[in-house]
Amino acid sequence: MIAIEDLWYTYPGRNEPTLKGIDLTIQKDEFVLITGPTGCGKSTLLKTLNGIIPHESAGEMKGNVHINGMSTRDSGMAQLGQLTGLVFQNPDDQIFSTIVEDEIAFGPENLCLQKSEIDRRVRESLRMVGMSDHRFAQTTALSGGQKQRICIASMLAMLPQVMALDEPISQMDPKGASEVMQTIRDLNRKLGLTIVLVEHRVHEIAHLVDRIIVMDCGKIVLDEPAETAFEHIEVFRSLGLRVPETVELFHKMDFESYPLRVEESIKILRGQMEKQNNISASSLTTSQYGFYTSNDISNDGGSFLGECNTGNPVISIRDVWFGYEKDKTVLKGIDLDIHKGGRVALMGANGSGKSTLLHHLSAMLKPGRGDVEVFGYNTRSKDSYSFASKVGLVFQNPDLMLFCDSVEEEVRFAPSNLGYGDIGQKTANSMRSMAILDLQHDLPQALSRGQRLRVAVASILSMQPQLILLDEPTTGQDKMHIEQMMDYFTGDGTTLVFCTHDIETAMRYATRIIVMSDGVVIADGNGREIFSDTEILDRTSLKQPPVMQIARSLGFCAFSVDELAEGLGKLI
Amino acid sequence: MISARSIAEPTIRDTVIHRLDPRAKIIMLIATSFIIVALDNPQTMLLLFLVVLSGFVPARMPMIKMKTLLVLLVLVMWGTMYSQALFYSQLPRTVIFTIIPPDAPFLGWLTHGGLFVYKEGFYYGAVQALRSATVLSMGLLMCWTTDPRDMLNGLARLKVPYSIAFMVVTAVRFLPIIIAEVATVITVQRLKGFKPTKMGPGMIKTALGVLTPTLANCVRRASVLAVSIESRAFRAHRTRTYLKELQYSRFDMILIVAAVSLTISIVSAKLLFNLYTSEIYYSSELRGIYSLARGYL
Amino acid sequence: MEMIKTMRAPVLALVVLLAAISATVPITQGSATNAANIVETASTTTGNKTTGDPILEDMVTFLVQVPYGIEDGGLAVQGNNLSAYVFMESFLHGEMDVVIRLDFPDGFQIRGPALQSFKLYTEYDDWYQFIDFYVPPDMPTGTYAIKATATIEIEGQQDVIERNIAIRVASKDEVSDMISINRVIIPSDEEGIGDASRQENTFVLQETSPLIKRMAVIAGIGSSDGDGDVKVSHIGVEIENNGDEAIPLIISYAILDVNTRQPVEEFRPTLMGMSSETFSYANIILPAGSKKTVGLPVYISETALGGEYLMHVKATVMGSDWTAAARDDRINAISRNWTSIFISLSALLLTITAIGIFVLRSNAIISSFKTRHLMMISLFGTASFAAVNIPMTFLWDIAHAVLGPFSFLFIGIFYEIVLYMLIVASVVLIPKPGVVTLLLMVRYLLNGVLLGHFNPVFLISYSVNAIALEFMLYAVGMTRGNVIGGYAGRIRTGFVCATADALSQYVSFNVWMVLYRLFYSDWYIRANILIDGFLYTFIGAWLGINLGNRLKKVIE
């Protein structure tokens, strides 16, 4: 289906080629994952499949790309467009219509198809992505996952042979991501569509794909079927790519083969345990083995909470009700205290009210009923912006926080407006803590995504706020960037409240997790407590990480690969 | 509170007005603009205005829209009345208030002998404001009863180049997003202790501060969007087909023919009359038209 | 204003002169020649009953008119001052001594000596004298005889010539009943004859703008000198005398403010150093039982305002200040601002042409842009709408209502600075002809689709703006890919945008004035063009280059 021969590509104005001699053949029906670190050339490779390179780009391309026997160099964009559908990271950047139907019909209309044929294709495409009920819906009213499925459907309407997707789930919440991945997989399995997927969240999707290709510095460094790819785990590790937790676990336990699925892993482990102990694993109880019993956790957690959740609360929320419109209540009687030095993760599905709650803490929103006190001041009694110096809010899209000419100016902006002393020192400290000192003369908007996030955070840190609020900082960001940022806050001691969908980030960095659903707090405690309770997880769109699923199924209580490996290691 | 949303978002219902073909609506709006510009007779202008206003009744617009309309109309009326009260230059005129006395230093000189509020100007402004008010009401009636995509569909069939119509569709789609982004940027500025609404040179800083991140996002988004639509054969062929065909109903046709012929007659009668009063062209055979124009137009 | 005074069309000056000479020639005391009305006087001289030596009668002409202008059968109104006119001419080769005596009946009060003596020395020597007299209000009405006696002594020989003149003394009511102004024809020709091709009771005021005059000068049909800042029109007054005596009348008019009834200065301008009132009356002797139409010139200074006025026409009996008949008519002055009309028409034609060309060539124009560029322009259009139009929907009117005439200082910050930042930034990013047009087009349509503002004024001003910007940006090379660097480049860009915007502001004011009949003062338009159109746009364009350069880095 796809044949790439000795492909070289150099972007205009750059000396070094981004693609350096790629040779690749992809069969019909194959589901291929291309991964690699940022800047490895994976997205560029994707663009060659659609003809954007070389047709719409001024760069220099050498070598050949054949799709279904057609050379991309010699074919027009229109033909190629029909052959290969492209889907990008952010569905909001791809949908231009206000109504779903228009979006899907757009391609067939451009192909000058008959009205009946357009209608048929719209219907079929929507059916294939499971969105038939939304044909006349407003695009803005859809969730992230639904929007991305609309993008896929709009490509399907072109009846492509190949579907190329560029990080299609990196901006999704867990529910959206699973919807989208399930859709893609169905297309591959049921329609026999060739799928080329670029994604750095390898660990989440490896079990769905047929083949994994790893790129680095414009070259393919690994090209293996999914089952055997992780035998070269060192390749992934050296490039900073996360491998699936199951692989990690089995690698740690020195297994020879690495299963990609939870069920498979459980089966193998259970088999091993039975073999070793000659007893049925299902009859094992946690007390028998005594690893990380739930008692331990609650004790452990309790003591931890005790350390952090005492004294006068920094924030105190009393019976807060709020709605943007009269008949739509978003917050329904929230009662919370947040104490100094705590790192609180707000979790829950989209629309559960977590962002709204966060904005109440910054005094950007004032409760309809009830009171929010921040540092002892009722948010009602003061102007929203008088809290500015004490509360630092980092918005969901940090790009909107960058408006100055240079990084240094950006970071200096707030303290100089607030009339602080010693601005130079504060600015330098903030930039140092976010590791952006070397970028201080650059234009913030021209930096990479991860750098932009760090500049935005630094521009808040320079105000030396006592409370930092992060609104979904993990959305659309590389794991590495998140970790760098969160590591800083862990060592800092400021009070931190953040919304996130990312269980790992919450588990790793939060001292307390608050789970919200439909405007109400349904769980409040440390990560271990929360994620042991599958009932709560079911009520939200959250899913237990694979390790916890395996542990639970085997009757363990473990929260990380290390814990589980250690526990299992004693048995097997 | 009247927000940008209550102006820009249509209320979709199934009424006589909603069912009109968007092309018929656009043509009627253009016809109204022409007629109201041609008219001088206050009574006729008021009549036309009331006819347009009465269109809101069968359209069954919700209360909030009617309030919005009222506020906008009052603002337009007041704005015109106020400006004309100041600049009215016909006699008789009666000064009811002096804003800048003729002997005021500098301003007196600047304004060529002071600035006064004239009673007759208010009345004159109210009459002339009927023009803006009529066009505004007609426009809003059209917008509030038509989905933007139908309107653009209509525009595209009325020979607005498809690419242009497409650009407008995209612009409409991204408007809420960009408004939200602008609002966020202003909030961020304020949270950083900056006062964006303060008058003076700081406003320039605000403007740059707001536009830089907003447009940077636009620029990034444009690239993705372009690739996305190109892979859906945008501009691949000279023409295209449409899933949604527009079909004139008999009622649409009657309205269009009526609007167009009325416009042509009124505008040409008024042109002839003006040629006559300007002493450029006169024909005794046109006396009937002259007296019609003088009396009713 | 200075400009206007120096730009004068000679045609107009000529009209003024002709009118001044021919239409009504003023009768000034002491001058007996009355070119316009002498004919009338002659035709009515049937009286002057003569008694005396017929030989002597051949040697002199002895003429007595009471009142002046009427040889017999004159009329005097109670309480009036009148003048009698006595004239004597000799046809004798030699001297003669003359004593003239006027005998008025009792009750008439003579102002001055009733006895006059003089000497005529040779053939065609003549003498004349006006003799003022007063008819007291209580003088009984009726016909009186006035006797004039000339005693002529030639070489010691005396002879007497007598004249008996009848004069009727009438009450004011009697005269008022006799005289009526039937109608006033506005406008009319010099003779007072109306013209169906011109609207009744209406004056079209003179074009006040210098532009057309200057164009006329350039075209060779005008010149910059002359007395051209006053327009002359005419009115016809139809007046009727249904009495039995001829009556000398002065017909005059005044244009009054409708409310205050005060004369409006703009309708009595100064001509050749004199008030135009000196030129704008007619005196006639209206024969018994006749009807007559008199043409009067109306002088309108160029500063006259349009609107409604009162045309007050009156007839006074000559020799008195008493008004025998008067009539008021409401008149309209239509101010046709031809400059605005001309500019609006040209802008409209330009708009139609531009749109026509665009629609016909849209494929070629649009395909010169990459899809990415089209999307960028579209999103910039959205951004300009979000940052400018939406706040302005409310702010414009509110600012207008609160800040009044100076709201433009505030509004311009949004409209001009922010808008031009966007326009110039898009040109920096996509240096191609057509960018501005597409951006403004998206903005206009967005405005229409979302807010219903498919306003023809906006369409015209956007079009003019787009055309001007495209031409100028192309001319300075910005849309030909020239990189704008350094201060010179910025100043040039700023200047180009500022000029184009000032032009479109000027045009849009004119269009507002013509299509929406709104008034704007000159100073206001000038201040708008200068501050909003020029200054703010300049700042906006300057900042737009900064913004564009920043965004360029984002793309890279």
GROMACS .gro file of N, CA, C and O in nm, chain A residues 50 52 56 78 81 86 88 92-97 101-103 106-107 109-110 112-113 115 118 154-155 158 364 385 388 395 397 399-403 413-414 417 445 452 459, chain B residues 5 149 162 166 169-170 173-174 181 184-185 187-194 205 209 213 216-217 220-221 224-225 227-234 236-237 239-243 245:
model
  348
   50ASN      N    1   0.058   1.223   0.227
   50ASN     CA    2  -0.059   1.294   0.179
   50ASN      C    3  -0.025   1.386   0.063
   50ASN      O    4  -0.111   1.444  -0.001
   52ILE      N    5   0.135   1.664   0.095
   52ILE     CA    6   0.160   1.802   0.140
   52ILE      C    7   0.308   1.831   0.116
   52ILE      O    8   0.346   1.939   0.073
   56GLU      N    9   0.290   2.114  -0.114
   56GLU     CA   10   0.255   2.239  -0.047
   56GLU      C   11   0.372   2.295   0.033
   56GLU      O   12   0.356   2.386   0.111
   78ALA      N   13  -0.522   1.665  -0.504
   78ALA     CA   14  -0.660   1.621  -0.492
   78ALA      C   15  -0.668   1.469  -0.493
   78ALA      O   16  -0.735   1.409  -0.409
   81GLY      N   17  -0.514   1.338  -0.176
   81GLY     CA   18  -0.602   1.364  -0.063
   81GLY      C   19  -0.707   1.257  -0.049
   81GLY      O   20  -0.743   1.219   0.062
   86LEU      N   21  -0.591   1.255   0.651
   86LEU     CA   22  -0.502   1.300   0.757
   86LEU      C   23  -0.584   1.351   0.876
   86LEU      O   24  -0.676   1.430   0.858
   88PHE      N   25  -0.537   1.525   1.270
   88PHE     CA   26  -0.437   1.587   1.356
   88PHE      C   27  -0.474   1.582   1.503
   88PHE      O   28  -0.583   1.540   1.541
   92ASP      N   29  -1.021   2.071   1.729
   92ASP     CA   30  -1.071   2.208   1.715
   92ASP      C   31  -1.001   2.283   1.603
   92ASP      O   32  -1.053   2.383   1.553
   93ASP      N   33  -0.883   2.238   1.567
   93ASP     CA   34  -0.811   2.305   1.459
   93ASP      C   35  -0.847   2.247   1.323
   93ASP      O   36  -0.796   2.293   1.221
   94GLN      N   37  -0.927   2.142   1.320
   94GLN     CA   38  -0.958   2.079   1.191
   94GLN      C   39  -1.101   2.098   1.148
   94GLN      O   40  -1.132   2.092   1.030
   95ILE      N   41  -1.189   2.119   1.246
   95ILE     CA   42  -1.331   2.133   1.213
   95ILE      C   43  -1.359   2.279   1.184
   95ILE      O   44  -1.328   2.366   1.264
   96PHE      N   45  -1.414   2.306   1.066
   96PHE     CA   46  -1.441   2.445   1.032
   96PHE      C   47  -1.591   2.473   1.027
   96PHE      O   48  -1.633   2.587   1.016
   97SER      N   49  -1.673   2.368   1.032
   97SER     CA   50  -1.816   2.389   1.018
   97SER      C   51  -1.883   2.405   1.153
   97SER      O   52  -1.829   2.365   1.256
  101GLU      N   53  -2.289   1.767   0.989
  101GLU     CA   54  -2.317   1.722   0.853
  101GLU      C   55  -2.232   1.797   0.749
  101GLU      O   56  -2.174   1.736   0.659
  102ASP      N   57  -2.222   1.929   0.766
  102ASP     CA   58  -2.145   2.009   0.671
  102ASP      C   59  -2.000   1.965   0.667
  102ASP      O   60  -1.936   1.964   0.563
  103GLU      N   61  -1.949   1.935   0.786
  103GLU     CA   62  -1.809   1.897   0.796
  103GLU      C   63  -1.782   1.769   0.718
  103GLU      O   64  -1.684   1.759   0.645
  106PHE      N   65  -1.827   1.809   0.331
  106PHE     CA   66  -1.735   1.902   0.264
  106PHE      C   67  -1.647   1.833   0.158
  106PHE      O   68  -1.638   1.877   0.044
  107GLY      N   69  -1.584   1.721   0.197
  107GLY     CA   70  -1.494   1.653   0.103
  107GLY      C   71  -1.568   1.603  -0.020
  107GLY      O   72  -1.535   1.638  -0.133
  109GLU      N   73  -1.843   1.696  -0.144
  109GLU     CA   74  -1.890   1.810  -0.223
  109GLU      C   75  -1.779   1.864  -0.311
  109GLU      O   76  -1.799   1.897  -0.428
  110ASN      N   77  -1.661   1.870  -0.252
  110ASN     CA   78  -1.547   1.919  -0.331
  110ASN      C   79  -1.514   1.825  -0.446
  110ASN      O   80  -1.454   1.866  -0.545
  112CYS      N   81  -1.729   1.697  -0.625
  112CYS     CA   82  -1.839   1.714  -0.720
  112CYS      C   83  -1.924   1.589  -0.732
  112CYS      O   84  -1.969   1.552  -0.842
  113LEU      N   85  -1.946   1.522  -0.621
  113LEU     CA   86  -2.029   1.401  -0.626
  113LEU      C   87  -2.175   1.440  -0.634
  113LEU      O   88  -2.213   1.551  -0.601
  115LYS      N   89  -2.564   1.447  -0.525
  115LYS     CA   90  -2.622   1.474  -0.394
  115LYS      C   91  -2.649   1.344  -0.317
  115LYS      O   92  -2.619   1.332  -0.198
  118ILE      N   93  -2.331   1.197  -0.187
  118ILE     CA   94  -2.279   1.272  -0.073
  118ILE      C   95  -2.354   1.229   0.052
  118ILE      O   96  -2.296   1.199   0.156
  154SER      N   97  -1.491   1.267   0.865
  154SER     CA   98  -1.484   1.356   0.749
  154SER      C   99  -1.376   1.308   0.651
  154SER      O  100  -1.386   1.332   0.531
  155MET      N  101  -1.275   1.239   0.704
  155MET     CA  102  -1.174   1.180   0.616
  155MET      C  103  -1.229   1.052   0.552
  155MET      O  104  -1.204   1.023   0.435
  158MET      N  105  -1.410   1.053   0.226
  158MET     CA  106  -1.332   1.061   0.103
  158MET      C  107  -1.296   0.919   0.054
  158MET      O  108  -1.228   0.905  -0.046
  364MET      N  109  -1.175   3.431   4.015
  364MET     CA  110  -1.224   3.473   3.883
  364MET      C  111  -1.374   3.454   3.875
  364MET      O  112  -1.443   3.524   3.805
  385TYR      N  113  -0.920   4.068   4.094
  385TYR     CA  114  -0.780   4.081   4.057
  385TYR      C  115  -0.693   4.122   4.173
  385TYR      O  116  -0.572   4.127   4.162
  388ALA      N  117  -0.447   3.871   4.269
  388ALA     CA  118  -0.351   3.837   4.163
  388ALA      C  119  -0.214   3.801   4.218
  388ALA      O  120  -0.155   3.702   4.177
  395PHE      N  121  -0.340   2.882   3.284
  395PHE     CA  122  -0.458   2.840   3.209
  395PHE      C  123  -0.432   2.714   3.129
  395PHE      O  124  -0.317   2.676   3.105
  397ASN      N  125  -0.463   2.658   2.819
  397ASN     CA  126  -0.379   2.682   2.702
  397ASN      C  127  -0.277   2.789   2.737
  397ASN      O  128  -0.305   2.907   2.732
  399ASP      N  129  -0.046   2.910   2.588
  399ASP     CA  130  -0.011   3.002   2.479
  399ASP      C  131  -0.078   3.137   2.497
  399ASP      O  132  -0.027   3.240   2.454
  400LEU      N  133  -0.196   3.134   2.558
  400LEU     CA  134  -0.271   3.258   2.573
  400LEU      C  135  -0.212   3.346   2.683
  400LEU      O  136  -0.256   3.456   2.705
  401MET      N  137  -0.111   3.293   2.753
  401MET     CA  138  -0.053   3.372   2.861
  401MET      C  139   0.074   3.443   2.816
  401MET      O  140   0.138   3.511   2.894
  402LEU      N  141   0.109   3.427   2.692
  402LEU     CA  142   0.236   3.481   2.644
  402LEU      C  143   0.212   3.594   2.546
  402LEU      O  144   0.166   3.572   2.436
  403PHE      N  145   0.241   3.716   2.589
  403PHE     CA  146   0.217   3.827   2.498
  403PHE      C  147   0.332   3.923   2.485
  403PHE      O  148   0.322   4.026   2.421
  413PHE      N  149   0.695   4.077   3.356
  413PHE     CA  150   0.570   4.153   3.338
  413PHE      C  151   0.488   4.168   3.467
  413PHE      O  152   0.457   4.280   3.510
  414ALA      N  153   0.457   4.057   3.530
  414ALA     CA  154   0.369   4.062   3.647
  414ALA      C  155   0.434   4.136   3.763
  414ALA      O  156   0.376   4.230   3.817
  417ASN      N  157   0.438   4.505   3.707
  417ASN     CA  158   0.305   4.567   3.717
  417ASN      C  159   0.260   4.581   3.860
  417ASN      O  160   0.190   4.675   3.896
  445GLN      N  161   0.624   3.317   2.196
  445GLN     CA  162   0.531   3.247   2.108
  445GLN      C  163   0.604   3.162   2.004
  445GLN      O  164   0.544   3.076   1.941
  452ARG      N  165   0.694   2.673   2.587
  452ARG     CA  166   0.592   2.776   2.610
  452ARG      C  167   0.522   2.755   2.744
  452ARG      O  168   0.495   2.849   2.817
  459SER      N  169   0.624   3.287   3.431
  459SER     CA  170   0.567   3.422   3.437
  459SER      C  171   0.473   3.436   3.556
  459SER      O  172   0.444   3.546   3.601
  577ARG      N  173  -2.332   3.686   2.249
  577ARG     CA  174  -2.405   3.568   2.203
  577ARG      C  175  -2.548   3.601   2.167
  577ARG      O  176  -2.601   3.551   2.069
  721ARG      N  177  -2.491   2.893   0.842
  721ARG     CA  178  -2.447   2.810   0.729
  721ARG      C  179  -2.546   2.821   0.612
  721ARG      O  180  -2.506   2.818   0.497
  734TYR      N  181  -1.706   3.078  -0.387
  734TYR     CA  182  -1.714   2.977  -0.283
  734TYR      C  183  -1.602   2.990  -0.180
  734TYR      O  184  -1.626   2.978  -0.060
  738PHE      N  185  -1.651   3.017   0.205
  738PHE     CA  186  -1.588   2.919   0.293
  738PHE      C  187  -1.508   2.988   0.403
  738PHE      O  188  -1.510   2.947   0.519
  741VAL      N  189  -1.745   3.099   0.658
  741VAL     CA  190  -1.791   2.988   0.741
  741VAL      C  191  -1.689   2.960   0.850
  741VAL      O  192  -1.722   2.945   0.968
  742THR      N  193  -1.564   2.952   0.808
  742THR     CA  194  -1.458   2.923   0.904
  742THR      C  195  -1.452   3.032   1.009
  742THR      O  196  -1.439   3.004   1.128
  745ARG      N  197  -1.728   2.988   1.254
  745ARG     CA  198  -1.706   2.873   1.340
  745ARG      C  199  -1.606   2.906   1.451
  745ARG      O  200  -1.620   2.864   1.564
  746PHE      N  201  -1.503   2.982   1.418
  746PHE     CA  202  -1.398   3.006   1.518
  746PHE      C  203  -1.426   3.127   1.605
  746PHE      O  204  -1.351   3.154   1.698
  753GLU      N  205  -1.074   3.318   2.370
  753GLU     CA  206  -0.930   3.336   2.384
  753GLU      C  207  -0.896   3.480   2.418
  753GLU      O  208  -0.812   3.507   2.503
  756THR      N  209  -0.971   3.531   2.770
  756THR     CA  210  -0.871   3.469   2.856
  756THR      C  211  -0.746   3.555   2.864
  756THR      O  212  -0.690   3.578   2.971
  757VAL      N  213  -0.701   3.605   2.750
  757VAL     CA  214  -0.578   3.684   2.749
  757VAL      C  215  -0.596   3.808   2.836
  757VAL      O  216  -0.508   3.844   2.914
  759THR      N  217  -0.798   3.841   3.084
  759THR     CA  218  -0.797   3.795   3.223
  759THR      C  219  -0.655   3.773   3.272
  759THR      O  220  -0.619   3.814   3.382
  760VAL      N  221  -0.575   3.707   3.189
  760VAL     CA  222  -0.437   3.680   3.229
  760VAL      C  223  -0.364   3.811   3.255
  760VAL      O  224  -0.295   3.827   3.356
  761GLN      N  225  -0.384   3.907   3.167
  761GLN     CA  226  -0.318   4.036   3.186
  761GLN      C  227  -0.359   4.096   3.319
  761GLN      O  228  -0.276   4.148   3.392
  762ARG      N  229  -0.485   4.086   3.351
  762ARG     CA  230  -0.532   4.146   3.476
  762ARG      C  231  -0.478   4.070   3.595
  762ARG      O  232  -0.442   4.128   3.696
  763LEU      N  233  -0.473   3.936   3.580
  763LEU     CA  234  -0.421   3.857   3.691
  763LEU      C  235  -0.274   3.887   3.714
  763LEU      O  236  -0.222   3.867   3.822
  764LYS      N  237  -0.208   3.934   3.612
  764LYS     CA  238  -0.068   3.970   3.630
  764LYS      C  239  -0.055   4.116   3.672
  764LYS      O  240   0.050   4.178   3.654
  765GLY      N  241  -0.162   4.171   3.719
  765GLY     CA  242  -0.155   4.305   3.777
  765GLY      C  243  -0.163   4.417   3.676
  765GLY      O  244  -0.148   4.534   3.711
  766PHE      N  245  -0.188   4.384   3.549
  766PHE     CA  246  -0.195   4.487   3.445
  766PHE      C  247  -0.340   4.533   3.435
  766PHE      O  248  -0.433   4.456   3.457
  777LYS      N  249  -0.049   4.888   2.463
  777LYS     CA  250   0.015   4.770   2.519
  777LYS      C  251  -0.089   4.658   2.530
  777LYS      O  252  -0.061   4.543   2.500
  781GLY      N  253  -0.074   4.308   2.349
  781GLY     CA  254  -0.078   4.194   2.439
  781GLY      C  255  -0.190   4.098   2.407
  781GLY      O  256  -0.176   3.978   2.420
  785PRO      N  257  -0.087   3.673   2.139
  785PRO     CA  258  -0.120   3.531   2.159
  785PRO      C  259  -0.240   3.485   2.075
  785PRO      O  260  -0.239   3.372   2.024
  788ALA      N  261  -0.117   3.443   1.722
  788ALA     CA  262  -0.021   3.333   1.714
  788ALA      C  263  -0.098   3.202   1.706
  788ALA      O  264  -0.065   3.113   1.628
  789ASN      N  265  -0.202   3.191   1.788
  789ASN     CA  266  -0.287   3.072   1.783
  789ASN      C  267  -0.353   3.059   1.646
  789ASN      O  268  -0.364   2.950   1.592
  792ARG      N  269  -0.102   2.925   1.391
  792ARG     CA  270  -0.076   2.781   1.407
  792ARG      C  271  -0.196   2.702   1.357
  792ARG      O  272  -0.183   2.604   1.285
  793ARG      N  273  -0.316   2.749   1.398
  793ARG     CA  274  -0.438   2.679   1.362
  793ARG      C  275  -0.458   2.678   1.210
  793ARG      O  276  -0.500   2.578   1.154
  796VAL      N  277  -0.279   2.390   1.030
  796VAL     CA  278  -0.343   2.260   1.047
  796VAL      C  279  -0.471   2.253   0.965
  796VAL      O  280  -0.496   2.157   0.892
  797LEU      N  281  -0.550   2.359   0.979
  797LEU     CA  282  -0.678   2.364   0.910
  797LEU      C  283  -0.659   2.351   0.759
  797LEU      O  284  -0.732   2.280   0.691
  799VAL      N  285  -0.416   2.208   0.590
  799VAL     CA  286  -0.382   2.072   0.550
  799VAL      C  287  -0.505   1.983   0.558
  799VAL      O  288  -0.533   1.902   0.471
  800SER      N  289  -0.581   2.005   0.666
  800SER     CA  290  -0.699   1.923   0.687
  800SER      C  291  -0.799   1.938   0.573
  800SER      O  292  -0.854   1.839   0.525
  801ILE      N  293  -0.822   2.060   0.529
  801ILE     CA  294  -0.921   2.075   0.422
  801ILE      C  295  -0.864   2.041   0.286
  801ILE      O  296  -0.935   1.998   0.198
  802GLU      N  297  -0.735   2.060   0.273
  802GLU     CA  298  -0.677   2.023   0.143
  802GLU      C  299  -0.683   1.874   0.122
  802GLU      O  300  -0.700   1.826   0.011
  803SER      N  301  -0.666   1.799   0.231
  803SER     CA  302  -0.674   1.655   0.211
  803SER      C  303  -0.819   1.614   0.191
  803SER      O  304  -0.848   1.497   0.168
  804ARG      N  305  -0.910   1.711   0.201
  804ARG     CA  306  -1.049   1.682   0.164
  804ARG      C  307  -1.084   1.752   0.033
  804ARG      O  308  -1.196   1.795   0.011
  805ALA      N  309  -0.982   1.763  -0.052
  805ALA     CA  310  -1.001   1.807  -0.190
  805ALA      C  311  -1.052   1.951  -0.204
  805ALA      O  312  -1.115   1.986  -0.303
  806PHE      N  313  -1.026   2.034  -0.103
  806PHE     CA  314  -1.065   2.175  -0.114
  806PHE      C  315  -0.993   2.238  -0.232
  806PHE      O  316  -0.874   2.224  -0.247
  808ALA      N  317  -0.985   2.144  -0.524
  808ALA     CA  318  -0.927   2.048  -0.618
  808ALA      C  319  -0.993   2.063  -0.755
  808ALA      O  320  -0.930   2.041  -0.857
  809HIS      N  321  -1.119   2.101  -0.756
  809HIS     CA  322  -1.189   2.120  -0.883
  809HIS      C  323  -1.239   2.263  -0.890
  809HIS      O  324  -1.252   2.329  -0.788
  811THR      N  325  -1.537   2.358  -0.971
  811THR     CA  326  -1.671   2.371  -0.913
  811THR      C  327  -1.686   2.269  -0.802
  811THR      O  328  -1.593   2.197  -0.768
  812ARG      N  329  -1.803   2.268  -0.746
  812ARG     CA  330  -1.833   2.167  -0.644
  812ARG      C  331  -1.984   2.146  -0.643
  812ARG      O  332  -2.057   2.222  -0.704
  813THR      N  333  -2.023   2.040  -0.574
  813THR     CA  334  -2.167   2.017  -0.560
  813THR      C  335  -2.206   2.045  -0.416
  813THR      O  336  -2.121   2.069  -0.332
  814TYR      N  337  -2.335   2.043  -0.390
  814TYR     CA  338  -2.382   2.072  -0.255
  814TYR      C  339  -2.477   1.965  -0.208
  814TYR      O  340  -2.561   1.916  -0.283
  815LEU      N  341  -2.460   1.927  -0.082
  815LEU     CA  342  -2.550   1.829  -0.024
  815LEU      C  343  -2.687   1.893  -0.004
  815LEU      O  344  -2.790   1.834  -0.030
  817GLU      N  345  -2.945   2.139  -0.116
  817GLU     CA  346  -2.987   2.226  -0.225
  817GLU      C  347  -3.084   2.329  -0.171
  817GLU      O  348  -3.164   2.300  -0.084
   0.00000   0.00000   0.00000
